[in-house]
XYZ file of C-alpha atoms in Angstrom:
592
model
C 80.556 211.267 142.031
C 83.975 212.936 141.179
C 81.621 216.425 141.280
C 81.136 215.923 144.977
C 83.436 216.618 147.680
C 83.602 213.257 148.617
C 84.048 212.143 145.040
C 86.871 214.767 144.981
C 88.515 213.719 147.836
C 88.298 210.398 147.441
C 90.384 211.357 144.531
C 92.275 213.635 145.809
C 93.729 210.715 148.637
C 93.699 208.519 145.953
C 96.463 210.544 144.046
C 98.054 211.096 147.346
C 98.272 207.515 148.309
C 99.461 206.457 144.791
C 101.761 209.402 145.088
C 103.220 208.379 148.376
C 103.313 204.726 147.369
C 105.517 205.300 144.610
C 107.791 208.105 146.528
C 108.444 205.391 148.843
C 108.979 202.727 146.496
C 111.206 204.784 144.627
C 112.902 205.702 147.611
C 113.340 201.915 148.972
C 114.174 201.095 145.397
C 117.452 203.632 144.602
C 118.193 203.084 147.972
C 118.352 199.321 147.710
C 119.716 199.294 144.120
C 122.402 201.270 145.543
C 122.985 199.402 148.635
C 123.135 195.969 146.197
C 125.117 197.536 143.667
C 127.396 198.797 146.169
C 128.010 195.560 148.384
C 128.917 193.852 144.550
C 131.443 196.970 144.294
C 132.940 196.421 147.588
C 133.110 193.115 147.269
C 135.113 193.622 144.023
C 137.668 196.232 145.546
C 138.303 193.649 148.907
C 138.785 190.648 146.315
C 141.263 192.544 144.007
C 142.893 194.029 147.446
C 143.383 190.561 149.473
C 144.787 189.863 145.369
C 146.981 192.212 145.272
C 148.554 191.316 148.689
C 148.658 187.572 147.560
C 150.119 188.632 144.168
C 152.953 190.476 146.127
C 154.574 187.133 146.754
C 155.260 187.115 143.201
C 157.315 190.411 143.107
C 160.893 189.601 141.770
C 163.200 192.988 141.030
C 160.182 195.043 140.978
C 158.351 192.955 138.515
C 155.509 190.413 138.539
C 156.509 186.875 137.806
C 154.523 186.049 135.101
C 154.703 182.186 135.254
C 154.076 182.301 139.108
C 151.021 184.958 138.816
C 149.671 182.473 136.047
C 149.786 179.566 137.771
C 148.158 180.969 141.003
C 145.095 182.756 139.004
C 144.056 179.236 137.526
C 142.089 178.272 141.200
C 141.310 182.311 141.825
C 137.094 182.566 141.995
C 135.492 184.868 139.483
C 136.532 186.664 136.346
C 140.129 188.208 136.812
C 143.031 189.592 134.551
C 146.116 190.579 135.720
C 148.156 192.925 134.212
C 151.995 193.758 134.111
C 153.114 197.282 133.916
C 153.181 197.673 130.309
C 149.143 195.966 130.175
C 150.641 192.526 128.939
C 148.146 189.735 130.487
C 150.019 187.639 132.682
C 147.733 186.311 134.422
C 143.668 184.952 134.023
C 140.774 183.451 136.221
C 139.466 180.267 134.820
C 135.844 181.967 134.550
C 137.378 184.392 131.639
C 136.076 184.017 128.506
C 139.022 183.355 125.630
C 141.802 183.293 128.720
C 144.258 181.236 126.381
C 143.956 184.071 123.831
C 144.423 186.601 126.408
C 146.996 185.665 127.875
C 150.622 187.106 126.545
C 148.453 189.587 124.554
C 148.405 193.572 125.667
C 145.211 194.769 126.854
C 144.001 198.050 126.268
C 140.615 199.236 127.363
C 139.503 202.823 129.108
C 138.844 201.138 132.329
C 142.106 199.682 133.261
C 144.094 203.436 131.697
C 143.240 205.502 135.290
C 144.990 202.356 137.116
C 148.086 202.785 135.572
C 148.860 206.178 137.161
C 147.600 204.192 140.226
C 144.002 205.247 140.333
C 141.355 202.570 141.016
C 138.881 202.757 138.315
C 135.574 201.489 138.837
C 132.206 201.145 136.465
C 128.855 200.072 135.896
C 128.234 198.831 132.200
C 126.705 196.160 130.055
C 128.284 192.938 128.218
C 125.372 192.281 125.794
C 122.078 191.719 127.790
C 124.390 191.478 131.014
C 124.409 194.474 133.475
C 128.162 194.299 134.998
C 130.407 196.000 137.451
C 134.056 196.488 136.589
C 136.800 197.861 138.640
C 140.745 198.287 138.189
C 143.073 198.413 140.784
C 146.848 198.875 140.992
C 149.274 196.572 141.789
C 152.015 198.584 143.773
C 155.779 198.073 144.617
C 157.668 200.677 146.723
C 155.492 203.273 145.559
C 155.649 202.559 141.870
C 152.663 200.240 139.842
C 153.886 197.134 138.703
C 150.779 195.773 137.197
C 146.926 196.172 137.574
C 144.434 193.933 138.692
C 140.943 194.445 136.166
C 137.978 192.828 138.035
C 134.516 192.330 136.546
C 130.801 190.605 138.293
C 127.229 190.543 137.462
C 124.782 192.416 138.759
C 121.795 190.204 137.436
C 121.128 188.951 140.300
C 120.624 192.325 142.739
C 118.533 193.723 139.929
C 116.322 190.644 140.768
C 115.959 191.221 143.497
C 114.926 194.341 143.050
C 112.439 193.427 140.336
C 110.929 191.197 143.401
C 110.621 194.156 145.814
C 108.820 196.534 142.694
C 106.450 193.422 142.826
C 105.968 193.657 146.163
C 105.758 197.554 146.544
C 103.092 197.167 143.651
C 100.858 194.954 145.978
C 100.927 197.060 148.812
C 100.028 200.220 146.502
C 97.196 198.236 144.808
C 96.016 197.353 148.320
C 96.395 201.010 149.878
C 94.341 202.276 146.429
C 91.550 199.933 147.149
C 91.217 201.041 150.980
C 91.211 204.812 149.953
C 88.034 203.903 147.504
C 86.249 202.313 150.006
C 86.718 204.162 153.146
C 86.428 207.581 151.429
C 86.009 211.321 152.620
C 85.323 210.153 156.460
C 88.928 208.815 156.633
C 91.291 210.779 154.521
C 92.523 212.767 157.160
C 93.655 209.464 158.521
C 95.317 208.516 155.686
C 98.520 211.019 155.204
C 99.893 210.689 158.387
C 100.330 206.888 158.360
C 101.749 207.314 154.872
C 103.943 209.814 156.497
C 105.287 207.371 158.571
C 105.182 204.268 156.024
C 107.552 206.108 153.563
C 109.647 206.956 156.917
C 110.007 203.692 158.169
C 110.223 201.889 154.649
C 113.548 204.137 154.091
C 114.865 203.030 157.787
C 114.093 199.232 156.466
C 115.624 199.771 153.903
C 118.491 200.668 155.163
C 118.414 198.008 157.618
C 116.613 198.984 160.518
C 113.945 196.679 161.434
C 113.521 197.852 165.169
C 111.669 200.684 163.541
C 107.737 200.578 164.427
C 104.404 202.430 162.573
C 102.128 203.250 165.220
C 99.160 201.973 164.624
C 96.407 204.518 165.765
C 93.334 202.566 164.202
C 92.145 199.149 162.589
C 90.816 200.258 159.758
C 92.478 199.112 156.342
C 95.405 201.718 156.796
C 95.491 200.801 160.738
C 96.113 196.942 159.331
C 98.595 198.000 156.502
C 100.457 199.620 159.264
C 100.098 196.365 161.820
C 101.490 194.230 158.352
C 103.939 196.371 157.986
C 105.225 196.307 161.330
C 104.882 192.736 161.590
C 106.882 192.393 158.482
C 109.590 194.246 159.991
C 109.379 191.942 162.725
C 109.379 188.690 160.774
C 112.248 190.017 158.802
C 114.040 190.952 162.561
C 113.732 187.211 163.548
C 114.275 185.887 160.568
C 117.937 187.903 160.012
C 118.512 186.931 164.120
C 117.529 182.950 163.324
C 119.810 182.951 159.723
C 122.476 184.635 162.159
C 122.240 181.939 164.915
C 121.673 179.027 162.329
C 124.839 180.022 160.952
C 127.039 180.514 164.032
C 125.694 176.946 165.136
C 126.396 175.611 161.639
C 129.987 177.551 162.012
C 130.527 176.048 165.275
C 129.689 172.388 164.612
C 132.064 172.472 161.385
C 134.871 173.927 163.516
C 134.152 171.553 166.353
C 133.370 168.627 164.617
C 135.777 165.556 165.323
C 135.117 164.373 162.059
C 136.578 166.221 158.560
C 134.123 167.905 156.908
C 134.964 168.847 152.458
C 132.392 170.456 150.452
C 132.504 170.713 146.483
C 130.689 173.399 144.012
C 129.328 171.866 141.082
C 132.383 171.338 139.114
C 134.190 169.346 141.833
C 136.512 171.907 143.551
C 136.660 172.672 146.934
C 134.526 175.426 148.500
C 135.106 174.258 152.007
C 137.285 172.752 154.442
C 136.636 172.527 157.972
C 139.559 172.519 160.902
C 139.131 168.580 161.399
C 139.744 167.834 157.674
C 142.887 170.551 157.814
C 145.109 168.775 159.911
C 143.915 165.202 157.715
C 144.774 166.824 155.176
C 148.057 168.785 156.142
C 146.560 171.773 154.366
C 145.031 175.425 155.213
C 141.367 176.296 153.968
C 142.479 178.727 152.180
C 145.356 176.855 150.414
C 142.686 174.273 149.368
C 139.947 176.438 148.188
C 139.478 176.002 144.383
C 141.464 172.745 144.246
C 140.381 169.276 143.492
C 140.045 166.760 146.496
C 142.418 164.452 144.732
C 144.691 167.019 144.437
C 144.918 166.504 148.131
C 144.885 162.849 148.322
C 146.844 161.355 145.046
C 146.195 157.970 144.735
C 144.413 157.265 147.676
C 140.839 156.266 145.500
C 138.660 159.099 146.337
C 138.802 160.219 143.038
C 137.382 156.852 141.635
C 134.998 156.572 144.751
C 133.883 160.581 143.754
C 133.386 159.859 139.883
C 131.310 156.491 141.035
C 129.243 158.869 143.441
C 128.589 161.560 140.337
C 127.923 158.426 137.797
C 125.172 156.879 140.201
C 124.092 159.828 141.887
C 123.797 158.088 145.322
C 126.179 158.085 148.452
C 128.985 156.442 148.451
C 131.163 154.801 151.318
C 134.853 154.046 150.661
C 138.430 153.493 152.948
C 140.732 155.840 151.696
C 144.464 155.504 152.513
C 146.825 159.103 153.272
C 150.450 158.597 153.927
C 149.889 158.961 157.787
C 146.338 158.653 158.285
C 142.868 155.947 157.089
C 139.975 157.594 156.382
C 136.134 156.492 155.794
C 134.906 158.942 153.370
C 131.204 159.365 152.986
C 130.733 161.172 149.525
C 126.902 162.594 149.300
C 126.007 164.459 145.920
C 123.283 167.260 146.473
C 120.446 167.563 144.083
C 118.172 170.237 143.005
C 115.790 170.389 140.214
C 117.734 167.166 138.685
C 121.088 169.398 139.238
C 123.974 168.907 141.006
C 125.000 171.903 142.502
C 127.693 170.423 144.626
C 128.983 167.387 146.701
C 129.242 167.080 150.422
C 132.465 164.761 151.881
C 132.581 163.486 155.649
C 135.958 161.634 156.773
C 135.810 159.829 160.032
C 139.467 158.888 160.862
C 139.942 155.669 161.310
C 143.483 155.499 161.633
C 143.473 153.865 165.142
C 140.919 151.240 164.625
C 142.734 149.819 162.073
C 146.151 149.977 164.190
C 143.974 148.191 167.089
C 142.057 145.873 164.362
C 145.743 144.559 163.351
C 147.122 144.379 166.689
C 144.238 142.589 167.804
C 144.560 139.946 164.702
C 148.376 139.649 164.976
C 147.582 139.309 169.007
C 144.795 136.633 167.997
C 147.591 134.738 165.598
C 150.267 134.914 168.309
C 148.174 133.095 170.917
C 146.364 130.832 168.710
C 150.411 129.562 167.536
C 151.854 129.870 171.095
C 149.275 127.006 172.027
C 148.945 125.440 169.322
C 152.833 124.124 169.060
C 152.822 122.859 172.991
C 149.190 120.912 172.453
C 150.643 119.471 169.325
C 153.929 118.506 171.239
C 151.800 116.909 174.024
C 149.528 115.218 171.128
C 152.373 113.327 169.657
C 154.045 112.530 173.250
C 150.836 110.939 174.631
C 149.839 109.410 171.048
C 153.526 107.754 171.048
C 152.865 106.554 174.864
C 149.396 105.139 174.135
C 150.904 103.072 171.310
C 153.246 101.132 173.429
C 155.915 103.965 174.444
C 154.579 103.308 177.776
C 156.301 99.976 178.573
C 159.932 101.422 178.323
C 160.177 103.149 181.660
C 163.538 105.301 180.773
C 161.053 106.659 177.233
C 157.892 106.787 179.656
C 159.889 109.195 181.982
C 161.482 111.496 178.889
C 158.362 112.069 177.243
C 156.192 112.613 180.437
C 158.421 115.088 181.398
C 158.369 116.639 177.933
C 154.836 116.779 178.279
C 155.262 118.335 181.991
C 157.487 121.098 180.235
C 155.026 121.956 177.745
C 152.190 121.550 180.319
C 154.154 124.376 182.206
C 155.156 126.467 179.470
C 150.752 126.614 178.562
C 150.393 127.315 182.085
C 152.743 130.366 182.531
C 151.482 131.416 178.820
C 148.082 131.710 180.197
C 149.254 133.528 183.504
C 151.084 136.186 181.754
C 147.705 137.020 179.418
C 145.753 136.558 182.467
C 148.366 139.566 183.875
C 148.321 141.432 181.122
C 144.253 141.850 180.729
C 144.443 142.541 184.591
C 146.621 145.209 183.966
C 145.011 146.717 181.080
C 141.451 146.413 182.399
C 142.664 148.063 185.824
C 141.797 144.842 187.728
C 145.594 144.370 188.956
C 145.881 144.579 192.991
C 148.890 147.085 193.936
C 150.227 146.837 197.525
C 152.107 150.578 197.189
C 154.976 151.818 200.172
C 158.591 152.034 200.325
C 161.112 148.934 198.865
C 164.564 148.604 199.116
C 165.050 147.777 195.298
C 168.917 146.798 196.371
C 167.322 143.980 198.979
C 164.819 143.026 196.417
C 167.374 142.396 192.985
C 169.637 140.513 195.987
C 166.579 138.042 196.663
C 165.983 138.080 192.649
C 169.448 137.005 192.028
C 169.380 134.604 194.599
C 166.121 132.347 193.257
C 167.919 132.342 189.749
C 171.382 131.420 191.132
C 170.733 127.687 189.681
C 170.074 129.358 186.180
C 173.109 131.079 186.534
C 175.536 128.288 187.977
C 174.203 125.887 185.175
C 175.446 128.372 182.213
C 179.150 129.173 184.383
C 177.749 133.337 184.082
C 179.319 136.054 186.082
C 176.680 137.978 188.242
C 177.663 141.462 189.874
C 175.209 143.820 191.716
C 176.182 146.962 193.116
C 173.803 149.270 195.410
C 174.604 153.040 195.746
C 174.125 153.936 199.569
C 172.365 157.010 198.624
C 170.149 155.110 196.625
C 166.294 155.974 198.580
C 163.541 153.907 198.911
C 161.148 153.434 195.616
C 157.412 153.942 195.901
C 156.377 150.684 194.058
C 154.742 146.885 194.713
C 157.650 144.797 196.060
C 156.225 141.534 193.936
C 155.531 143.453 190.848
C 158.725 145.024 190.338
C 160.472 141.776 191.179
C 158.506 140.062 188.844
C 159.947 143.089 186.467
C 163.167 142.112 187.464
C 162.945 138.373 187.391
C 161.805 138.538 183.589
C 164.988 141.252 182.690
C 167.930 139.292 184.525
C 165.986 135.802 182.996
C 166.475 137.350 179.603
C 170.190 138.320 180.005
C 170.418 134.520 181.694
C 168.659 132.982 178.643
C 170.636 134.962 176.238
C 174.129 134.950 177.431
C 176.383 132.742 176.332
C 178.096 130.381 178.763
C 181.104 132.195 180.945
C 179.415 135.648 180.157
C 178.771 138.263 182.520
C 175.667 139.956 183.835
C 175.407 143.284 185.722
C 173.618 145.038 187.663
C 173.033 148.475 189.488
C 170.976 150.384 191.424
C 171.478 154.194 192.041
C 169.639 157.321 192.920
C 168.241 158.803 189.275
C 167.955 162.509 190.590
C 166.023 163.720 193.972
C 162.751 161.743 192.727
C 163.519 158.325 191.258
C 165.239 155.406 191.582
C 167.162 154.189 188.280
C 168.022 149.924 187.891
C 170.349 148.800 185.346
C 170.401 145.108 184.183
C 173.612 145.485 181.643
C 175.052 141.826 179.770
C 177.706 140.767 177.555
C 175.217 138.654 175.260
C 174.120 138.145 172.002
C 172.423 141.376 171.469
C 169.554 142.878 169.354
C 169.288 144.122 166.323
C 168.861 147.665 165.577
C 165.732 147.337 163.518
C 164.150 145.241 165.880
C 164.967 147.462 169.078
C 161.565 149.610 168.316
C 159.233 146.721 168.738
C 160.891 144.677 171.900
C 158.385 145.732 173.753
C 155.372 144.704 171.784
C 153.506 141.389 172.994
C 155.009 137.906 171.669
C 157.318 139.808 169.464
C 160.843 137.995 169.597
C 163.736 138.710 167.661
C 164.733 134.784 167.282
C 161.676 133.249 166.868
C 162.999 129.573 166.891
C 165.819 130.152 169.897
C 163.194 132.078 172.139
C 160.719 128.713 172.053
C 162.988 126.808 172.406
C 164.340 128.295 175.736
C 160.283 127.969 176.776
C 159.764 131.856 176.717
C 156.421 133.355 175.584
C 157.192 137.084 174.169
C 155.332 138.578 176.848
C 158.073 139.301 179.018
C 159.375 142.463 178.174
C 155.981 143.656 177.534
C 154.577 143.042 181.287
C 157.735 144.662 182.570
C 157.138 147.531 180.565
C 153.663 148.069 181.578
C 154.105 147.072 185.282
C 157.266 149.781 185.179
C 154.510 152.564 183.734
C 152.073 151.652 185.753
C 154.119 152.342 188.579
C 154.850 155.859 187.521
C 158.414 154.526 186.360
C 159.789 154.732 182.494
C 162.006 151.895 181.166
C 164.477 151.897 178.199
C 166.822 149.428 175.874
C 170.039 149.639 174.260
C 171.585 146.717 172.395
C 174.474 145.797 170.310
C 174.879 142.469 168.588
C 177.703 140.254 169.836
C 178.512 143.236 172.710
C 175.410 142.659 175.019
C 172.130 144.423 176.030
C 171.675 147.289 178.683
C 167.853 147.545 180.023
C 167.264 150.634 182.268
C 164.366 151.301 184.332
C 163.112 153.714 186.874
C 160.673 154.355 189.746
C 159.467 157.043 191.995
C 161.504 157.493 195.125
C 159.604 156.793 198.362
C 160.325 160.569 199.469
C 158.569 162.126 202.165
C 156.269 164.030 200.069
C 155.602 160.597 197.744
C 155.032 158.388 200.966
C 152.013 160.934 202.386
C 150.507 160.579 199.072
C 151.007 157.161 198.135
């Protein structure tokens, strides 16, 4: 057979498709080897040059601080030495083998000389069985080197992956071989030119091209190597384009994310910190790469709830407390192959449901004791009167009208939480146009007048004639200023003196004062005033029949109406309570 022509030929494109085969696999292969090798060599030179920026910070008269360089390399990724000018070790990566040794001690090697004279030096060599790439840079300070930064990685891993590809290339030559046999003389002078253009547009894959294209002229074996090939290229195309777009998506639900997202390499430090768990945390990304989570939270249990996760291997749910802030963490180790190559930490901030949760119990507690004391008051009054009470007219008319008192004091309770839910669930009806506040604190003064004759007080209002109009609900904002001049009533002693004033408060507001010469309010207890049934006498507000909730429905009715409102106090000098509203202008009536 190999004396015919055929048999000759068949060799002959045999040879030539072997031949071709391996050009192009050698081809692909250097030019791959030196595309991986290369990306681990520039990867090198722009981690010792962002290091060498960083390590600038550490400059003091034109030296590196040793203690501060060490102290930083401990949570610097990979295997690291840095250098002082005279090749002392100051400074080691946690990955180095024998750090502790090195450090203090002078290293000389032939890769780290050319640096000194500030040359970057850089190398491929082997550590035992290990294929490596070194490189030394210079540290430099106003033109002169102050230390060098010696940088080492493995390059195991590209050579895999070009072991793979030889694997691959083999294939596809053992393939080609086998269609040569069989098709023969009759197609060998279809053969070289899709070779041609195989070796052509394996080198433009290589090189990362995969728009590139072998025309397929046939369907033959060569035809379908070809229509492989291409599709290949286009599988590889899509896949890059969908690794690209699940990682932008990825990117952008981490950065977008409401809720803080920490992930952990195998040894428990941090690898990644999203923007939500940032501003939990009070800390850059790059500030917390390397670290331990609990050296962002001391004391707050996530390192307990992180060692139980490790120890069972399952999720784990606990409420960790910051100084400002409750999280929820959800701690999820990974596995793989009975490894655990890293842990994955969600915190949901739950700072304001807890706030809400306590407000709501307090708020639950407040109510439950505001009722509870008046039905226990009316209990014992009827109880008394049932046993006989009843027959002494004089007792009969004292305790019913204890019980009318309490009766009243449940019943205005209830209206001002019937207000207050109205106003926070929007339900409140507002009847909005021009007042005359000065008319309106006249008439308010003028239904308490008994309150005031009884306790001998001094009231004085005075109106400014420029004051405008205010844009507000005549009833609401004298029910504001009923509960504010009741208040100064309730709490000034007898002879004192109450004042009030209204005046313009700019071009766009109208500004009340309610000022009195009473008892006054602590400074500690100014911040919380405003809060529902808080009082700062407990036993004297109750007993003057007030509920807590004053103060707090003038405060919301006053916001609500677009107004602010403000306290000062002084004990044993009086209170001053300030409030404003929008003025009824011209412009405010048309859109009111």
């Amino acid at each position: 057979m190999f004396r015919s022509i055929q048999g000759k030929l068949v060799v002959v494109y045999l040879l030539l498709i072997v031949v071709a085969m391996e050009l192009a696999s050698l081809y692909l292969l250097r030019e791959l080897e030196r595309s991986y090798i290369g990306k681990v060599q520039d990867d090198l030179h722009q981690s010792a040059q962002l290091l060498a920026g960083q390590l600038s910070n550490f400059v003091v008269n034109d030296r590196l601080d040793p203690e501060a360089v060490e102290r930083y390399m401990e949570r610097w990724p990979g295997e690291v030495l840095v250098l002082d000018a005279n090749g002392v070790v100051i400074g080691a990566t946690a990955r180095v083998a024998n750090r502790d040794e090195l450090l203090g001690l002078k290293f000389s090697h032939d890769d780290v000389s050319p640096a000194f004279f500030g040359n970057t030096n850089r190398r491929i060599g082997r550590e035992g069985t290990q294929r490596m790439a070194y490189e030394a840079v210079p540290i430099t300070e106003a033109g002169n080197v102050i230390g060098v930064i010696y940088l080492k990685d493995s390059l195991e891993e590209a050579y895999a992956r070009l072991q793979d590809l030889r694997d691959i290339l083999l294939v596809a030559t053992l393939v080609a071989m086998a269609s040569t046999v069989v098709l023969g003389i009759a197609l060998a002078r279809t053969i070289t030119g899709p070779i041609r253009e195989l070796t052509r547009t394996a080198a433009l894959i290589a090189g990362g091209n995969f728009d590139q294209q072998i025309p397929v002229r046939s369907s033959d074996e060569i035809g379908r190597l070809a229509e492989m090939f291409n599709r290949m290229s286009r599988q590889l195309k899509e896949m890059m384009s969908e690794i690209q777009e699940e990682k932008s998506q990825a990117e952008a639900i981490l950065t977008h994310m409401a809720d803080g997202l920490m992930a952990l390499n195998g040894v428990g430090r941090i690898i990644r910190l999203n923007p939500a768990a940032q501003r939990m945390f009070q800390v850059r990304e790059l500030e917390a790469l390397g670290r331990r989570p609990e050296e962002l939270a001391a004391d707050s249990g996530l390192e307990e709830a992180l060692e139980e996760a490790w120890q069972q291997s399952a999720p784990v749910t606990r409420q960790i407390r910051l100084k400002d802030r409750v999280l929820q963490a959800y701690i999820t180790p990974l596995k793989s192959d009975g490894r655990h190559p890293g842990t994955v930490i969600v915190f949901h901030d739950i700072t304001e449901w807890e706030r809400l949760e306590s407000l709501r119990r307090e708020f639950v507690a407040n109510v439950s004791h505001e009722l509870k004391t008046p039905l226990t008051t009316i209990k014992s009054y009827v109880e008394t009167l049932l046993d006989g009470a009843a027959e002494d007219p004089e007792v009969r008319d004292r305790f019913l009208r204890v019980v009318d008192g309490e009766t009243e004091r449940m019943a205005r309770l209830v209206r001002d939480l019937l207000r207050l839910t109205q106003m926070d669930e929007g339900r409140l009806r507002w009847n909005i146009g021009p007042q005359d506040i000065g008319a309106l604190v006249a008439e308010t003064v003028g239904r308490l007048r008994l309150q005031v004759d009884r306790k001998r007080l001094s009231v004085q209002w005075e109106v400014d004639p420029a004051t405008p109009p205010a844009l507000c609900d005549y009833d609401k904002i004298q029910q504001v200023v009923t509960n504010l001049l009741a208040n100064a009533i309730d709490f000034t002693p007898n002879g004192g003196q109450i004042r009030i004033t209204v005046a313009p408060d700019g071009p766009k507001a109208v500004r009340v004062t309610i000022a009195d010469t009473g008892i006054g309010i602590p400074a500690e207890d100014l911040p919380r005033v405003f809060e529902r049934f808080y009082r700062v006498d407990k036993a004297r507000s109750r007993s003057m029949g007030g509920t807590g909730l004053g103060l707090s429905i003038a405060k919301q009715i006053v916001e609500l109406s677009g107004g602010t409102i403000a306290i000062a106090s002084e004990v044993n000098r009086g209170t001053t309570v300030t409030f404003t509203l929008p003025a009824a202008t011209a412009e405010g009536v048309s859109t009111a």
